[in-house]
């Protein structure tokens, strides 16, 4: 929620000027995020942009790494597959990042092992006009099921995929867990 608020504040109130946000939970600093317009040098190349992101992440030296053995297991179990359709329309880069954060914020309070319902939609209204749609691939009688933890792990990887591809556009999403196709999704442009 804190990062989502910070991004919205950076865009609407600060008009893309630098914003430094500290997220505190129970009097403990859990995240330090800096929103700034990328330099032209870094924005022209996805590899350089990823390096800049990694470099900035390393500057927060007093924060411990959130990766644990449980997270490692989660990462091994789910394999998200992304692809641009031939008719994919381009999306503004900020739509992709803000929509990703909005989906993560919407899914965070839901128990991780709850199954994703058919036509689960999170959208950005107003000028943003973009959405993500999720649905189970099929009705399954036994695990693995399309659970929110798999959707969360998949969604968090979308901006990185777009950066690596050098394109921010509508994408189709397939969620594979332990080799089983459990769910599909779509990041689309326009109102849903």
mmCIF file of C-alpha atoms in Angstrom:
data_model
loop_
_atom_site.group_PDB
_atom_site.id
_atom_site.type_symbol
_atom_site.label_atom_id
_atom_site.label_comp_id
_atom_site.label_asym_id
_atom_site.label_seq_id
_atom_site.Cartn_x
_atom_site.Cartn_y
_atom_site.Cartn_z
ATOM 1 C CA UNK A 1 0.000 0.000 0.000
ATOM 2 C CA UNK A 2 2.832 2.378 0.871
ATOM 3 C CA UNK A 3 4.625 1.889 -2.450
ATOM 4 C CA UNK A 4 1.357 2.230 -4.367
ATOM 5 C CA UNK A 5 0.641 5.512 -2.562
ATOM 6 C CA UNK A 6 4.207 6.702 -3.257
ATOM 7 C CA UNK A 7 3.934 6.002 -6.970
ATOM 8 C CA UNK A 8 0.589 7.764 -7.236
ATOM 9 C CA UNK A 9 1.965 10.741 -5.245
ATOM 10 C CA UNK A 10 5.051 10.911 -7.513
ATOM 11 C CA UNK A 11 2.878 11.030 -10.630
ATOM 12 C CA UNK A 12 -0.050 13.218 -9.570
ATOM 13 C CA UNK A 13 1.201 15.513 -6.805
ATOM 14 C CA UNK A 14 4.914 15.811 -7.500
ATOM 15 C CA UNK A 15 4.551 15.741 -11.311
ATOM 16 C CA UNK A 16 7.450 13.279 -11.749
ATOM 17 C CA UNK A 17 9.880 15.135 -9.507
ATOM 18 C CA UNK A 18 11.931 13.048 -7.062
ATOM 19 C CA UNK A 19 9.979 11.480 -4.210
ATOM 20 C CA UNK A 20 11.649 9.633 -1.348
ATOM 21 C CA UNK A 21 9.237 7.297 0.482
ATOM 22 C CA UNK A 22 9.910 5.350 3.656
ATOM 23 C CA UNK A 23 7.462 2.547 4.431
ATOM 24 C CA UNK A 24 7.205 1.828 8.139
ATOM 25 C CA UNK A 25 5.298 -1.052 9.719
ATOM 26 C CA UNK A 26 5.120 -1.452 13.509
ATOM 27 C CA UNK A 27 7.831 1.192 13.904
ATOM 28 C CA UNK A 28 10.215 -0.776 11.645
ATOM 29 C CA UNK A 29 11.470 0.494 8.297
ATOM 30 C CA UNK A 30 10.429 -2.192 5.795
ATOM 31 C CA UNK A 31 11.127 -0.345 2.535
ATOM 32 C CA UNK A 32 12.867 2.749 1.277
ATOM 33 C CA UNK A 33 11.767 3.711 -2.237
ATOM 34 C CA UNK A 34 12.941 6.561 -4.424
ATOM 35 C CA UNK A 35 10.796 7.561 -7.393
ATOM 36 C CA UNK A 36 12.593 9.638 -9.978
ATOM 37 C CA UNK A 37 12.467 10.193 -13.685
ATOM 38 C CA UNK A 38 15.169 7.968 -15.248
ATOM 39 C CA UNK A 39 18.054 9.659 -16.982
ATOM 40 C CA UNK A 40 18.056 9.527 -20.765
ATOM 41 C CA UNK A 41 21.207 7.414 -20.604
ATOM 42 C CA UNK A 42 19.523 4.651 -18.597
ATOM 43 C CA UNK A 43 16.086 4.816 -20.159
ATOM 44 C CA UNK A 44 17.329 4.034 -23.662
ATOM 45 C CA UNK A 45 18.582 0.577 -22.772
ATOM 46 C CA UNK A 46 16.684 -2.027 -20.731
ATOM 47 C CA UNK A 47 19.905 -3.687 -19.515
ATOM 48 C CA UNK A 48 21.245 -0.389 -18.218
ATOM 49 C CA UNK A 49 17.883 0.345 -16.585
ATOM 50 C CA UNK A 50 17.914 -3.011 -14.790
ATOM 51 C CA UNK A 51 21.494 -2.376 -13.644
ATOM 52 C CA UNK A 52 20.453 1.021 -12.303
ATOM 53 C CA UNK A 53 17.543 -0.578 -10.423
ATOM 54 C CA UNK A 54 19.852 -3.221 -8.918
ATOM 55 C CA UNK A 55 22.413 -0.563 -7.987
ATOM 56 C CA UNK A 56 19.765 1.564 -6.262
ATOM 57 C CA UNK A 57 18.451 -1.488 -4.397
ATOM 58 C CA UNK A 58 21.957 -2.134 -3.057
ATOM 59 C CA UNK A 59 22.150 1.390 -1.623
ATOM 60 C CA UNK A 60 19.583 0.524 1.057
ATOM 61 C CA UNK A 61 22.246 -1.425 2.949
ATOM 62 C CA UNK A 62 20.405 -1.555 6.285
ATOM 63 C CA UNK A 63 17.424 -3.478 4.882
ATOM 64 C CA UNK A 64 17.687 -7.244 5.039
ATOM 65 C CA UNK A 65 16.996 -9.374 1.985
ATOM 66 C CA UNK A 66 13.395 -10.599 1.857
ATOM 67 C CA UNK A 67 14.459 -13.843 0.161
ATOM 68 C CA UNK A 68 14.067 -16.893 2.360
ATOM 69 C CA UNK A 69 14.118 -20.601 1.712
ATOM 70 C CA UNK A 70 10.303 -20.531 1.555
ATOM 71 C CA UNK A 71 10.473 -17.918 -1.191
ATOM 72 C CA UNK A 72 13.074 -19.988 -3.058
ATOM 73 C CA UNK A 73 10.649 -22.920 -3.073
ATOM 74 C CA UNK A 74 7.869 -20.671 -4.332
ATOM 75 C CA UNK A 75 10.054 -19.393 -7.160
ATOM 76 C CA UNK A 76 10.922 -22.942 -8.229
ATOM 77 C CA UNK A 77 7.276 -24.094 -8.233
ATOM 78 C CA UNK A 78 5.780 -21.389 -10.473
ATOM 79 C CA UNK A 79 6.828 -20.666 -14.048
ATOM 80 C CA UNK A 80 5.126 -17.618 -15.544
ATOM 81 C CA UNK A 81 5.053 -17.395 -19.327
ATOM 82 C CA UNK A 82 4.485 -14.003 -20.940
ATOM 83 C CA UNK A 83 3.958 -13.104 -24.556
ATOM 84 C CA UNK A 84 2.909 -10.222 -26.737
ATOM 85 C CA UNK A 85 0.018 -11.005 -29.064
ATOM 86 C CA UNK A 86 0.376 -9.937 -32.702
ATOM 87 C CA UNK A 87 -2.242 -7.225 -32.107
ATOM 88 C CA UNK A 88 -0.914 -6.071 -28.698
ATOM 89 C CA UNK A 89 -1.284 -2.337 -28.208
ATOM 90 C CA UNK A 90 1.498 -0.441 -26.479
ATOM 91 C CA UNK A 91 0.968 0.729 -22.909
ATOM 92 C CA UNK A 92 2.644 3.676 -21.184
ATOM 93 C CA UNK A 93 5.429 2.381 -18.940
ATOM 94 C CA UNK A 94 3.804 3.961 -15.881
ATOM 95 C CA UNK A 95 0.583 2.039 -16.543
ATOM 96 C CA UNK A 96 2.490 -1.249 -16.387
ATOM 97 C CA UNK A 97 4.247 -0.388 -13.118
ATOM 98 C CA UNK A 98 1.212 1.172 -11.456
ATOM 99 C CA UNK A 99 -1.113 -1.641 -12.549
ATOM 100 C CA UNK A 100 1.367 -4.208 -11.222
ATOM 101 C CA UNK A 101 1.459 -2.474 -7.846
ATOM 102 C CA UNK A 102 -2.328 -2.119 -7.773
ATOM 103 C CA UNK A 103 -2.782 -5.864 -8.441
ATOM 104 C CA UNK A 104 -0.248 -6.759 -5.745
ATOM 105 C CA UNK A 105 -2.023 -4.416 -3.316
ATOM 106 C CA UNK A 106 -5.418 -5.948 -4.164
ATOM 107 C CA UNK A 107 -4.151 -9.526 -3.743
ATOM 108 C CA UNK A 108 -2.009 -8.963 -0.625
ATOM 109 C CA UNK A 109 -4.816 -9.269 1.983
ATOM 110 C CA UNK A 110 -6.207 -12.460 0.410
ATOM 111 C CA UNK A 111 -4.883 -15.717 1.898
ATOM 112 C CA UNK A 112 -2.123 -17.062 -0.371
ATOM 113 C CA UNK A 113 -3.695 -20.491 -0.794
ATOM 114 C CA UNK A 114 -7.165 -19.236 -1.776
ATOM 115 C CA UNK A 115 -7.956 -20.077 -5.381
ATOM 116 C CA UNK A 116 -8.268 -17.324 -7.956
ATOM 117 C CA UNK A 117 -11.841 -17.053 -9.160
ATOM 118 C CA UNK A 118 -12.768 -16.919 -12.829
ATOM 119 C CA UNK A 119 -12.722 -13.376 -14.234
ATOM 120 C CA UNK A 120 -10.817 -11.808 -11.371
ATOM 121 C CA UNK A 121 -10.146 -8.287 -12.651
ATOM 122 C CA UNK A 122 -8.082 -5.401 -11.292
ATOM 123 C CA UNK A 123 -8.260 -2.221 -13.320
ATOM 124 C CA UNK A 124 -6.996 1.320 -13.408
ATOM 125 C CA UNK A 125 -9.717 3.832 -14.005
ATOM 126 C CA UNK A 126 -9.751 7.372 -15.278
ATOM 127 C CA UNK A 127 -6.890 8.366 -17.548
ATOM 128 C CA UNK A 128 -4.999 5.100 -16.882
ATOM 129 C CA UNK A 129 -7.441 2.801 -18.715
ATOM 130 C CA UNK A 130 -5.709 -0.562 -18.306
ATOM 131 C CA UNK A 131 -6.491 -3.796 -16.491
ATOM 132 C CA UNK A 132 -5.345 -7.297 -15.572
ATOM 133 C CA UNK A 133 -7.692 -10.249 -15.891
ATOM 134 C CA UNK A 134 -7.060 -13.663 -14.306
ATOM 135 C CA UNK A 135 -8.836 -16.989 -14.538
ATOM 136 C CA UNK A 136 -8.093 -20.642 -13.842
ATOM 137 C CA UNK A 137 -7.077 -22.572 -16.950
ATOM 138 C CA UNK A 138 -9.464 -25.390 -16.097
ATOM 139 C CA UNK A 139 -11.434 -26.734 -13.148
ATOM 140 C CA UNK A 140 -9.058 -29.039 -11.312
ATOM 141 C CA UNK A 141 -9.988 -31.856 -8.926
ATOM 142 C CA UNK A 142 -6.543 -32.006 -7.304
ATOM 143 C CA UNK A 143 -3.546 -29.706 -6.728
ATOM 144 C CA UNK A 144 -1.934 -27.657 -7.981
ATOM 145 C CA UNK A 145 -4.728 -25.103 -8.141
ATOM 146 C CA UNK A 146 -4.498 -21.498 -9.400
ATOM 147 C CA UNK A 147 -3.847 -19.852 -6.036
ATOM 148 C CA UNK A 148 -3.226 -16.203 -5.265
ATOM 149 C CA UNK A 149 0.403 -16.914 -4.343
ATOM 150 C CA UNK A 150 1.028 -18.060 -7.929
ATOM 151 C CA UNK A 151 -0.731 -14.988 -9.330
ATOM 152 C CA UNK A 152 1.313 -12.691 -7.066
ATOM 153 C CA UNK A 153 4.612 -14.308 -8.056
ATOM 154 C CA UNK A 154 3.652 -14.029 -11.727
ATOM 155 C CA UNK A 155 2.463 -10.411 -11.586
ATOM 156 C CA UNK A 156 5.587 -9.159 -9.833
ATOM 157 C CA UNK A 157 7.665 -10.350 -12.806
ATOM 158 C CA UNK A 158 5.719 -8.439 -15.485
ATOM 159 C CA UNK A 159 7.678 -5.129 -15.369
ATOM 160 C CA UNK A 160 10.993 -7.033 -15.581
ATOM 161 C CA UNK A 161 9.751 -8.972 -18.609
ATOM 162 C CA UNK A 162 8.697 -5.734 -20.325
ATOM 163 C CA UNK A 163 12.064 -4.114 -19.530
ATOM 164 C CA UNK A 164 13.962 -7.113 -20.901
ATOM 165 C CA UNK A 165 11.869 -7.117 -24.081
ATOM 166 C CA UNK A 166 12.208 -3.350 -24.484
ATOM 167 C CA UNK A 167 8.448 -3.084 -24.961
ATOM 168 C CA UNK A 168 5.554 -2.119 -22.716
ATOM 169 C CA UNK A 169 2.373 -3.488 -24.259
ATOM 170 C CA UNK A 170 -0.597 -5.769 -23.700
ATOM 171 C CA UNK A 171 0.564 -9.269 -22.787
ATOM 172 C CA UNK A 172 -0.910 -12.719 -22.441
ATOM 173 C CA UNK A 173 0.008 -14.596 -19.277
ATOM 174 C CA UNK A 174 0.187 -18.340 -18.573
ATOM 175 C CA UNK A 175 0.854 -19.617 -15.055
ATOM 176 C CA UNK A 176 2.502 -23.035 -14.812
ATOM 177 C CA UNK A 177 2.955 -24.649 -11.379
ATOM 178 C CA UNK A 178 5.069 -27.797 -11.053
ATOM 179 C CA UNK A 179 4.676 -28.364 -14.788
ATOM 180 C CA UNK A 180 0.863 -27.966 -14.748
ATOM 181 C CA UNK A 181 -0.850 -25.059 -16.544
ATOM 182 C CA UNK A 182 -3.120 -23.732 -13.776
ATOM 183 C CA UNK A 183 -4.110 -20.237 -14.873
ATOM 184 C CA UNK A 184 -4.135 -17.569 -17.518
ATOM 185 C CA UNK A 185 -4.212 -13.819 -17.503
ATOM 186 C CA UNK A 186 -4.164 -10.746 -19.641
ATOM 187 C CA UNK A 187 -2.745 -7.284 -19.134
ATOM 188 C CA UNK A 188 -4.889 -5.170 -21.416
ATOM 189 C CA UNK A 189 -5.423 -1.605 -22.536
ATOM 190 C CA UNK A 190 -8.698 0.248 -22.149
ATOM 191 C CA UNK A 191 -11.592 -0.109 -19.744
ATOM 192 C CA UNK A 192 -12.681 -3.583 -18.766
#
